[in-house]
mmCIF file of C-alpha atoms and ligand atoms in Angstrom:
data_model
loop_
_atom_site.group_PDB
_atom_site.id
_atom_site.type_symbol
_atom_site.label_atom_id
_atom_site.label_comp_id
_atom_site.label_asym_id
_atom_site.label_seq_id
_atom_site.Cartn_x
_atom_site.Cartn_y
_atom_site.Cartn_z
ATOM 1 C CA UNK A 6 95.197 61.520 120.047
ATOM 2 C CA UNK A 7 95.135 60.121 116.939
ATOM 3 C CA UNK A 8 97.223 56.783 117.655
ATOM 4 C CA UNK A 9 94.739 56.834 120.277
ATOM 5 C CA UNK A 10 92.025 56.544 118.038
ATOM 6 C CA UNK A 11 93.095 53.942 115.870
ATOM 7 C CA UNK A 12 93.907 51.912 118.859
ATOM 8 C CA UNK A 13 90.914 51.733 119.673
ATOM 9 C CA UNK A 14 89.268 51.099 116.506
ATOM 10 C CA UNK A 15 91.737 48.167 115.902
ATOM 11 C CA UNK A 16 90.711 46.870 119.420
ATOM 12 C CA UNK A 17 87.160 47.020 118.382
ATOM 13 C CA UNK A 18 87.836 45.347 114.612
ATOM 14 C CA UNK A 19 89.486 42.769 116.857
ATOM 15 C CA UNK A 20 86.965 41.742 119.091
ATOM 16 C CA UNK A 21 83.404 42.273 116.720
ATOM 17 C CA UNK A 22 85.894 41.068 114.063
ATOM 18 C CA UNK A 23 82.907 41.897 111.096
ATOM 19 C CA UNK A 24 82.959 43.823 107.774
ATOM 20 C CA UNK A 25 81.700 47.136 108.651
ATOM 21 C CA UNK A 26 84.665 47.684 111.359
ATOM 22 C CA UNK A 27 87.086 46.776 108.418
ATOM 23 C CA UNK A 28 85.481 49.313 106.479
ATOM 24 C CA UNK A 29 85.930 51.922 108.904
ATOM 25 C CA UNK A 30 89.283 51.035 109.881
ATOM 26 C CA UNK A 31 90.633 51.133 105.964
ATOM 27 C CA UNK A 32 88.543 54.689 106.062
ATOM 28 C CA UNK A 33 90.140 56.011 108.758
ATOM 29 C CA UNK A 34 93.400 54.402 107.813
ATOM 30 C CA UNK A 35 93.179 56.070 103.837
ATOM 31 C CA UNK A 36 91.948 59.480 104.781
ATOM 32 C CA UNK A 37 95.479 60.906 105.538
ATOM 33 C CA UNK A 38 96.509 59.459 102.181
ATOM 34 C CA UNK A 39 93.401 61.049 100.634
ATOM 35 C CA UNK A 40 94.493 64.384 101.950
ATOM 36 C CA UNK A 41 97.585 64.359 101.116
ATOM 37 C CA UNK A 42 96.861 63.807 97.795
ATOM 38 C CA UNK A 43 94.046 66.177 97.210
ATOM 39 C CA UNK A 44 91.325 63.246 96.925
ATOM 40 C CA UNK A 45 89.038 64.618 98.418
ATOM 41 C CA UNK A 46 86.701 67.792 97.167
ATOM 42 C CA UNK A 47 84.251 70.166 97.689
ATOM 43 C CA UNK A 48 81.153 70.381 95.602
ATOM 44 C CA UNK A 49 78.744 73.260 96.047
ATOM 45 C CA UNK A 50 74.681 73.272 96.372
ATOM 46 C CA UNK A 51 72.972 76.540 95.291
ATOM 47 C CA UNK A 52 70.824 78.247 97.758
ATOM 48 C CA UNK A 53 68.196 80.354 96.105
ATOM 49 C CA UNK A 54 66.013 83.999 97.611
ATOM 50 C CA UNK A 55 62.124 82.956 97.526
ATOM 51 C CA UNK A 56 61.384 86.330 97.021
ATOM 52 C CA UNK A 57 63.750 87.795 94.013
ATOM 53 C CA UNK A 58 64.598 84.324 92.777
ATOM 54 C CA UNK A 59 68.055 84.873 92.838
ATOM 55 C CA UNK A 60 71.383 82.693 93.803
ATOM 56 C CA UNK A 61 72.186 83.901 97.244
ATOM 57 C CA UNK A 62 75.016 81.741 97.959
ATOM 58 C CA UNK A 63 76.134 78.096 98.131
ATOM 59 C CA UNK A 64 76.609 75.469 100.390
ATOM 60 C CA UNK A 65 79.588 73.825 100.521
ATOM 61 C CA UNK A 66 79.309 69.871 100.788
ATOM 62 C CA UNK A 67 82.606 67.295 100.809
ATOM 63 C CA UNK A 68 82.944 64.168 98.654
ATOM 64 C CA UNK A 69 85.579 61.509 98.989
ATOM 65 C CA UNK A 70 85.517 58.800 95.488
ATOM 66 C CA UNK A 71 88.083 56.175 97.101
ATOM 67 C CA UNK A 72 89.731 54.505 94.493
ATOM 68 C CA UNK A 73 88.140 51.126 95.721
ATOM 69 C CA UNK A 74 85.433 51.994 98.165
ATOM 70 C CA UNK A 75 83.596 53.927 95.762
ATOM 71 C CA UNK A 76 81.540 56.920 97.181
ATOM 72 C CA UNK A 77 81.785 57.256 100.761
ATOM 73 C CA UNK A 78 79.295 59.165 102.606
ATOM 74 C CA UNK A 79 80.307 62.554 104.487
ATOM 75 C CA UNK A 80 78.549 61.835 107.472
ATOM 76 C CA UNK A 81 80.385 58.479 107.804
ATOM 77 C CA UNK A 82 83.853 59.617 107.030
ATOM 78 C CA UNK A 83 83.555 63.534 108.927
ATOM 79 C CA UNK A 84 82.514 60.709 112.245
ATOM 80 C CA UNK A 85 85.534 59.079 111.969
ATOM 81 C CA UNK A 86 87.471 61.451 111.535
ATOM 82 C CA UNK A 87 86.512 63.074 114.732
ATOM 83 C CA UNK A 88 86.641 59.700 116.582
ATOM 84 C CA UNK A 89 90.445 59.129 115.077
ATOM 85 C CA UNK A 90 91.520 62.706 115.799
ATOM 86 C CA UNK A 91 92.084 63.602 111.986
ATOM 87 C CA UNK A 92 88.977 65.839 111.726
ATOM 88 C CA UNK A 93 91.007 69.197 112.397
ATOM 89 C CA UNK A 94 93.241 68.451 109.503
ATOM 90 C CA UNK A 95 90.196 67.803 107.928
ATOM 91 C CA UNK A 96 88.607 70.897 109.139
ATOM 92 C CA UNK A 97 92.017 73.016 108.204
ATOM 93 C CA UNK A 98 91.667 71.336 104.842
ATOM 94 C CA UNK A 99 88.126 71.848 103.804
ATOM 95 C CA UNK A 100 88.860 75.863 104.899
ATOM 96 C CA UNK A 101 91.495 75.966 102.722
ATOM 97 C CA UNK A 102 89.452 74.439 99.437
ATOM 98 C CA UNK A 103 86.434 76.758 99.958
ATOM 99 C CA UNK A 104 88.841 79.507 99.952
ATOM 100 C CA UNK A 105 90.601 78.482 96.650
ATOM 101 C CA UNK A 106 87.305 78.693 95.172
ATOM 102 C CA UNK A 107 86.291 81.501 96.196
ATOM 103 C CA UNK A 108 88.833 83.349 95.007
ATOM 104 C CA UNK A 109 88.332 81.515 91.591
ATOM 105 C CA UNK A 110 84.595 82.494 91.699
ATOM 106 C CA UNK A 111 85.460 86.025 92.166
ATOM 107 C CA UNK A 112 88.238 86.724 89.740
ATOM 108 C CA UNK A 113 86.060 85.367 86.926
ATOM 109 C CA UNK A 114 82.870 87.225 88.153
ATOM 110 C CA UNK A 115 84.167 90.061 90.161
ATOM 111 C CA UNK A 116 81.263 89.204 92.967
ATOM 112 C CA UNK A 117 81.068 88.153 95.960
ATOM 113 C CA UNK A 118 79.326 84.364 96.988
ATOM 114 C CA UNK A 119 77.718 84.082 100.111
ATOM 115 C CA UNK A 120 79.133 80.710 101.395
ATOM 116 C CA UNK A 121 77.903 78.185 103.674
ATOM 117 C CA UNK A 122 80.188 76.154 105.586
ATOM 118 C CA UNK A 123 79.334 72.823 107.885
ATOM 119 C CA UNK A 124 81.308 72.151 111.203
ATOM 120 C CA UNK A 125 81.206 69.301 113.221
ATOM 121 C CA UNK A 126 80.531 68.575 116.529
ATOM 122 C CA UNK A 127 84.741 69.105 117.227
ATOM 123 C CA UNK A 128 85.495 71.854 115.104
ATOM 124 C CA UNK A 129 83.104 74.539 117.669
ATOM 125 C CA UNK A 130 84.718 72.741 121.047
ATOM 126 C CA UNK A 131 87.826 73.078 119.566
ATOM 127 C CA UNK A 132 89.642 76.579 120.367
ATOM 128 C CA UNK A 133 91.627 77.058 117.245
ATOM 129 C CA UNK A 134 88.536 77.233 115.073
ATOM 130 C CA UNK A 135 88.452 81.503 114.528
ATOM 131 C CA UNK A 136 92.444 81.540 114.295
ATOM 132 C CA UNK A 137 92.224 78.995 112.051
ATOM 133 C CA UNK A 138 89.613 81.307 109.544
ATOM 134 C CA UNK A 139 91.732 84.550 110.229
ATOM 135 C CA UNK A 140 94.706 82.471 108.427
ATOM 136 C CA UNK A 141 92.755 81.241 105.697
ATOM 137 C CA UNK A 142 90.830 84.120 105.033
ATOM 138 C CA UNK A 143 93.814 86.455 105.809
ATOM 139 C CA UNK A 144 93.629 88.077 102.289
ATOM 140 C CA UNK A 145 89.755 88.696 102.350
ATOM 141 C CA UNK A 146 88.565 92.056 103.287
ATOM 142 C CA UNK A 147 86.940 92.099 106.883
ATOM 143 C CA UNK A 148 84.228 91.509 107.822
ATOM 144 C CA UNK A 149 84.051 88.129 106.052
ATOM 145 C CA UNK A 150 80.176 88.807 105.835
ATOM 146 C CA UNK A 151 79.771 86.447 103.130
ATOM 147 C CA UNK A 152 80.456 83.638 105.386
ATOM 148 C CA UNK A 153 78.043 81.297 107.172
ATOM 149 C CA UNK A 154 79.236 78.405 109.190
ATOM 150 C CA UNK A 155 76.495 75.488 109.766
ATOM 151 C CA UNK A 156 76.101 74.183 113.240
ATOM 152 C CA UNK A 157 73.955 71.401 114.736
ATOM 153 C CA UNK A 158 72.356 72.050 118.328
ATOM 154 C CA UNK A 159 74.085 68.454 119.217
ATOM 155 C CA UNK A 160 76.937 69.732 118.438
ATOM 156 C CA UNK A 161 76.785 72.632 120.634
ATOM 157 C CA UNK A 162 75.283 70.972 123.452
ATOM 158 C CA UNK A 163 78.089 68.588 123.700
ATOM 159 C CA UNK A 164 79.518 71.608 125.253
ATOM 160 C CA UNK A 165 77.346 74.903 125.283
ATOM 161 C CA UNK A 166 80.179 77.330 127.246
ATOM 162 C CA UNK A 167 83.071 76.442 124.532
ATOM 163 C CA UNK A 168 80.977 76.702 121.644
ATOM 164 C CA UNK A 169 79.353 79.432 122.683
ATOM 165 C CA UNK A 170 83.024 80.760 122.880
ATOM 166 C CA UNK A 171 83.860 80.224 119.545
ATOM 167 C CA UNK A 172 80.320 80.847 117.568
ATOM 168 C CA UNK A 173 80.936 84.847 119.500
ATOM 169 C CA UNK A 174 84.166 84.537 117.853
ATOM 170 C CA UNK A 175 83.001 83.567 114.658
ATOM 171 C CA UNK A 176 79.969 86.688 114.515
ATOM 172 C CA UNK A 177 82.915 88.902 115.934
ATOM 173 C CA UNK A 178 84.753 88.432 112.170
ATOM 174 C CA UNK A 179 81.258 89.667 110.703
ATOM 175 C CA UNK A 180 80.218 85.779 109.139
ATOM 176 C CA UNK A 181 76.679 84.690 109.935
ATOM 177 C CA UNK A 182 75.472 81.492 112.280
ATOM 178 C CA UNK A 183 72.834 78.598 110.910
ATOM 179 C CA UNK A 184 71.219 76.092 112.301
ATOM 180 C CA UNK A 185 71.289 72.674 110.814
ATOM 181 C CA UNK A 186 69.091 70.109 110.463
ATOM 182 C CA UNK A 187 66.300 71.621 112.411
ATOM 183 C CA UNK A 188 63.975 69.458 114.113
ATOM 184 C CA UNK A 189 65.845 66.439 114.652
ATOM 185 C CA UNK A 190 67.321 65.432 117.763
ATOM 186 C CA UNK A 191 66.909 67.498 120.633
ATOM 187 C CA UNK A 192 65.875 70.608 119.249
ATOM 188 C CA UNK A 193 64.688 73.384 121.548
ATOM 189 C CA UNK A 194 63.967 76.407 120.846
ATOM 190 C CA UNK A 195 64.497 77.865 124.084
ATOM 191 C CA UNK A 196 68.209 76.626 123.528
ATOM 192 C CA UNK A 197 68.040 78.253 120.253
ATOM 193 C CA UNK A 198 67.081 81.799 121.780
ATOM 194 C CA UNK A 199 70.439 82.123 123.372
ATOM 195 C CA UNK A 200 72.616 81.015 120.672
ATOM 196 C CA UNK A 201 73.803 83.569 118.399
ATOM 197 C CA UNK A 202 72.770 82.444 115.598
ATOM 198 C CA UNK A 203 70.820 84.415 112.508
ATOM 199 C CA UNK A 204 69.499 81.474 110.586
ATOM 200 C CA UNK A 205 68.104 78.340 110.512
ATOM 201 C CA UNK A 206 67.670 75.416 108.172
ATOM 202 C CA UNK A 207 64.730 72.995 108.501
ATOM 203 C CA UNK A 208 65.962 69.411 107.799
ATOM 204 C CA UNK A 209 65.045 67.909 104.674
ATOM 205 C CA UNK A 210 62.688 64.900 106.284
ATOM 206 C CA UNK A 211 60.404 67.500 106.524
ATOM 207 C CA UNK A 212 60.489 69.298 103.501
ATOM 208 C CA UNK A 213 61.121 65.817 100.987
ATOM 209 C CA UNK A 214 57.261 64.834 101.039
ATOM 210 C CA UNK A 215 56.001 68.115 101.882
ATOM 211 C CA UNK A 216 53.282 68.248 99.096
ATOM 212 C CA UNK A 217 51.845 65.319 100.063
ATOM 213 C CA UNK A 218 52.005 64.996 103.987
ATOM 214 C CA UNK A 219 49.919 67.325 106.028
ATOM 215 C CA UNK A 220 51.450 66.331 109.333
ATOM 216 C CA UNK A 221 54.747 67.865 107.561
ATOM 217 C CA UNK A 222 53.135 70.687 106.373
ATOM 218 C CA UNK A 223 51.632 72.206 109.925
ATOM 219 C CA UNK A 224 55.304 71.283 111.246
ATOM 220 C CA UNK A 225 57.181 73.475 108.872
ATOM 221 C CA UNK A 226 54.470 76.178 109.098
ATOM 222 C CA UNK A 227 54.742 76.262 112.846
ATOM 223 C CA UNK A 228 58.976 76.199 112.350
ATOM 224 C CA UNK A 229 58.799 79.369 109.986
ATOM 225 C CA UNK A 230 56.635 81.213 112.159
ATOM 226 C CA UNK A 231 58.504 80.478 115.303
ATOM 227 C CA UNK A 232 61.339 81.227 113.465
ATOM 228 C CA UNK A 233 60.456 84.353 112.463
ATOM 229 C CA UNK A 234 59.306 85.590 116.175
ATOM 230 C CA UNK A 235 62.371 84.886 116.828
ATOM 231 C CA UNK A 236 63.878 87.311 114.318
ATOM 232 C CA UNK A 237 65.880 84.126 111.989
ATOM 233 C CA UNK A 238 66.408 83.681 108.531
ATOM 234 C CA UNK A 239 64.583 80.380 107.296
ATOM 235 C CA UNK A 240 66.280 78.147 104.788
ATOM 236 C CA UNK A 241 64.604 74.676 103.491
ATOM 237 C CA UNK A 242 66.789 71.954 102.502
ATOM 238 C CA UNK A 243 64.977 68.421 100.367
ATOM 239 C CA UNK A 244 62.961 70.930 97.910
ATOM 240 C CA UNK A 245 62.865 68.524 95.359
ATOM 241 C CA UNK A 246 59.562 69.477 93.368
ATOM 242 C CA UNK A 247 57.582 72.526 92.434
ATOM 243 C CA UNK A 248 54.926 72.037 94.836
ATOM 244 C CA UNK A 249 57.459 72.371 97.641
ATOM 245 C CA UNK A 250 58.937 75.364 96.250
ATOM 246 C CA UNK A 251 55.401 76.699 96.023
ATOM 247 C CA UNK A 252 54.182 75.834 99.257
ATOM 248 C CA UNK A 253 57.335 76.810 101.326
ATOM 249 C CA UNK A 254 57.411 80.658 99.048
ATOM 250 C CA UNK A 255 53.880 81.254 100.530
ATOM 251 C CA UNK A 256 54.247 80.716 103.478
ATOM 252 C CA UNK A 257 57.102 83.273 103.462
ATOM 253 C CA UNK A 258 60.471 81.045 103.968
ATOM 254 C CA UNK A 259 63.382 82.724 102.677
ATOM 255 C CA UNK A 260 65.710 80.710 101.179
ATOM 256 C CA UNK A 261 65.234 77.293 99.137
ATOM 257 C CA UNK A 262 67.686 74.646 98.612
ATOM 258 C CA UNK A 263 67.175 71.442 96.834
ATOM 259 C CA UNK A 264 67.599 69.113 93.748
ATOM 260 C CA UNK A 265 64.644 71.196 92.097
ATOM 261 C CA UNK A 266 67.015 73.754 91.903
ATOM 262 C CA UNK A 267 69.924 72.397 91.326
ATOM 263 C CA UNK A 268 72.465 69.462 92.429
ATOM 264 C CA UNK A 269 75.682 69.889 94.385
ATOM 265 C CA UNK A 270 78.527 70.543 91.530
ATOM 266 C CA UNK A 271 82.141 71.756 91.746
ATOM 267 C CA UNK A 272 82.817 75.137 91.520
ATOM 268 C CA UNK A 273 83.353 75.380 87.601
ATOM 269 C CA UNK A 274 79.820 74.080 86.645
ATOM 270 C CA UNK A 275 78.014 76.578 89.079
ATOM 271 C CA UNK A 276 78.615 79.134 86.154
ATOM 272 C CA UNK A 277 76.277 77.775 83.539
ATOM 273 C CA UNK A 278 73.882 76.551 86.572
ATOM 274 C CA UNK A 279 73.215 80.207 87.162
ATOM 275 C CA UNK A 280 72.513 80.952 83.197
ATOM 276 C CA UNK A 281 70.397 78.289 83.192
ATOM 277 C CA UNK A 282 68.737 79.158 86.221
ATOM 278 C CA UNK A 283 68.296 82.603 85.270
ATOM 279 C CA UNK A 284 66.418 81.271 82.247
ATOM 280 C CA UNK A 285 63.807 79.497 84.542
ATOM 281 C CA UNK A 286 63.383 81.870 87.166
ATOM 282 C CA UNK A 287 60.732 83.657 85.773
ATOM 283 C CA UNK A 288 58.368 80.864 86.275
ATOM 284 C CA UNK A 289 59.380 80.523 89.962
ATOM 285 C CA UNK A 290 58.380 84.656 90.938
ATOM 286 C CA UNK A 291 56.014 84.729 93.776
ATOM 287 C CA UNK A 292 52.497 84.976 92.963
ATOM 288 C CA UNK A 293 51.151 88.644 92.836
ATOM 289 C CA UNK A 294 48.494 88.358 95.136
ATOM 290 C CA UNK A 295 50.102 86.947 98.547
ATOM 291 C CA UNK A 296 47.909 84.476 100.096
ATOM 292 C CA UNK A 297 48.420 82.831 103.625
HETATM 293 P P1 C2E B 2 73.712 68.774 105.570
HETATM 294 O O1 C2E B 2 74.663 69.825 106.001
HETATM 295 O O2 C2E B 2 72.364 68.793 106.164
HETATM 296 O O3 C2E B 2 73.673 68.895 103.984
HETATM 297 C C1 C2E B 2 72.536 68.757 103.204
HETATM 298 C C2 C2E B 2 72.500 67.384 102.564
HETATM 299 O O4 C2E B 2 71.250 67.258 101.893
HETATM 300 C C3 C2E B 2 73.577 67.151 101.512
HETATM 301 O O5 C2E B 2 73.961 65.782 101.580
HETATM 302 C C4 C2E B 2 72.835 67.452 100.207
HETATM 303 O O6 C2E B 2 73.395 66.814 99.086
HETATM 304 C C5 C2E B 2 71.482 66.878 100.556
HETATM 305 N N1 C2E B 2 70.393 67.460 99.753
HETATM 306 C C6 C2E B 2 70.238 68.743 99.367
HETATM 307 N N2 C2E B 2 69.109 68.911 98.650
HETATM 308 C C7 C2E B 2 68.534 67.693 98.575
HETATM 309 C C8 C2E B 2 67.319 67.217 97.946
HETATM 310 O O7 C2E B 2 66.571 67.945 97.324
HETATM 311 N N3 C2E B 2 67.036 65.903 98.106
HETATM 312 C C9 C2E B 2 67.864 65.047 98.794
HETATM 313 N N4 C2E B 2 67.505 63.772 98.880
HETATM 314 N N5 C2E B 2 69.002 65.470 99.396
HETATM 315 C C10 C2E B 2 69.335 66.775 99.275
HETATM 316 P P2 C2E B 2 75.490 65.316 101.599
HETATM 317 O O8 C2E B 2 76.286 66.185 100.685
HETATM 318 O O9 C2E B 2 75.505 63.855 101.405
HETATM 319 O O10 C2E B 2 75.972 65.647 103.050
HETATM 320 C C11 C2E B 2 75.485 64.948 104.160
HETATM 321 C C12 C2E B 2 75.946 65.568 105.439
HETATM 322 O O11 C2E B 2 77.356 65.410 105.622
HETATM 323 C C13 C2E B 2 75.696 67.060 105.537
HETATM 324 O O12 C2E B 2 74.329 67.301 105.849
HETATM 325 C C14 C2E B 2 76.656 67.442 106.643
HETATM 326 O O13 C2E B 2 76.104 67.113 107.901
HETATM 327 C C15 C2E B 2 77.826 66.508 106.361
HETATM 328 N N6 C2E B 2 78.845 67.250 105.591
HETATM 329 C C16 C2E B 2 78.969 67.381 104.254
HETATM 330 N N7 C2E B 2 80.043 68.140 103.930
HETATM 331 C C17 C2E B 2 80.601 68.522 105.105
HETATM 332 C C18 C2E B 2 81.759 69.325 105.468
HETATM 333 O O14 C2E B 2 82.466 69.902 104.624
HETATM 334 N N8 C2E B 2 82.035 69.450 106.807
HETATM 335 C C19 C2E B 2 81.242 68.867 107.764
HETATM 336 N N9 C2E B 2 81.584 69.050 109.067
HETATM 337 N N10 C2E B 2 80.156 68.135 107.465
HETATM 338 C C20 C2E B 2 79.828 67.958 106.166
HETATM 339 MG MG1 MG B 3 74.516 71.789 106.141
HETATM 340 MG MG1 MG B 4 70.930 70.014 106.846
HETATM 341 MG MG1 MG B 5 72.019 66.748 107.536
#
């Protein structure tokens, strides 16, 4: 499958014969080196409560720094890795980091993260997916509640009976369902009814100039209420200023994510994050009086 892959890759280098199919080739071609070697990592993005201002749990987010390359994009390399057939390796090897640090995280504070995971497109059409998590996770005490695996509705439209399939699976070992990137593509909420998922994120194009565009602002306010009719948890991604954070704890979202709360960082910095954060989250309590 994966021969297959670069085959065809090669073919198309061949005939287009331009820069950015080298680019992806050498990508593809480096990744197995990359995980062999450990080069790539996972860094984690804190995901706050609106209400008790409080680190809920992290989302976990892959970097790759090739030696010549420089930074390459997750979205770029997690594409080509499902188009070369590498992305369950991939998959298998993300699992396996998260865990590590985990278990780090809890022997040094004897508490539980919450932990939010992305899939691709592959990983929920794939069967091996909730096997795969029983073998990482074989030493964690069931249910693994404190997971939460990230989907995209593309990706389970691609095909709705298998990943239906595995997401069952998946809620069967007690870890939680999100939607990603709400609001792009072809979302429906009709589709989203009878998925079984618990939350959902809205994408960050919306939420990155909410202060200052009202079109944005009666589409998130019409997300978190639909949302809420239909019973989900309601995370915003982009919150990058403390009008945003303001706006979205009104109007009774749940959980905020964002550079104006803090970066993706590896594991070991997430520590003094939190001592930080606890320092400013006094000034981020909801106003006393609710208004609407
Ligand atoms: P995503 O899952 O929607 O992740 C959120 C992205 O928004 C992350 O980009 C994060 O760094 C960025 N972000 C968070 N807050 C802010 C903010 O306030 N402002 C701005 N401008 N950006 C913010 P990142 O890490 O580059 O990841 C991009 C995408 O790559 C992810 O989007 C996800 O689709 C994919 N990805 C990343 N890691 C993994 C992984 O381990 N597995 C899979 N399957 N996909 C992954
Ligand atoms: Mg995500
Ligand atoms: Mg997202
Ligand atoms: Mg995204």
């Amino acid at each position: 499958e994966r021969a297959r892959g670069l085959e065809q890759r090669t073919a198309r280098y061949e005939e287009g014969g331009d820069e950015h199919h080298l680019r992806e080739l050498r990508i593809i071609r480096d990744l197995q080196g990359a995980l062999d070697q450990q080069d790539l990592y996972m860094v984690y993005q804190p995901q706050v409560d609106f209400q008790s201002v409080r680190l809920t749990q992290v989302e976990a987010l892959l970097r790759w720094e090739h030696p010549e390359l420089g930074f390459i994009n997750p979205e770029d390399f997690i594409r080509l890795a499902e188009s070369s057939g590498q992305i369950h390796e991939l998959t298998a090897y993300i699992l396996r980091q998260i865990e590590q640090d985990m278990r780090d995280w809890y022997a040094e504070w004897g508490q539980r993260l919450g932990m939010s995971i992305n899939l691709s497109a592959l990983d929920l059409t794939h069967a091996g997916l909730p096997e795969l998590v029983d073998r990482v996770f074989a030493d964690w005490p069931r249910p693994l509640n404190q997971l939460v695996f990230e989907i995209t509705e593309s990706a389970v439209l691609t095909d709705v009976r298998t990943a239906t399939r595995t997401l069952e699976a998946l809620r069967k070992r007690g870890a939680r369902l999100s939607v990603d990137d709400f609001g792009t593509g072809y979302s429906s909420l009709a589709q989203l009814r009878r998925l079984p998922v618990q939350e959902l994120k809205i994408d960050k194009s919306f939420i990155l100039a909410l202060d200052s565009e009202p079109e944005d602002q009666l589409m998130v306010r019409s997300i978190i209420d639909m949302a809420h009719g239909l019973n989900l948890v309601v995370v915003a991604e982009g919150i990058e200023n403390e009008t945003t954070w303001q706006m979205l704890q009104d109007w009774h979202c749940e959980m905020a994510q964002g550079f104006y709360l803090g970066r993706p960082m590896p594991m070991r910095q997430l520590r003094s994050w939190h001592q930080n954060f606890q320092t400013r989250a006094a000034g981020l309590q909801p106003r006393s009086a609710s208004t609407d």
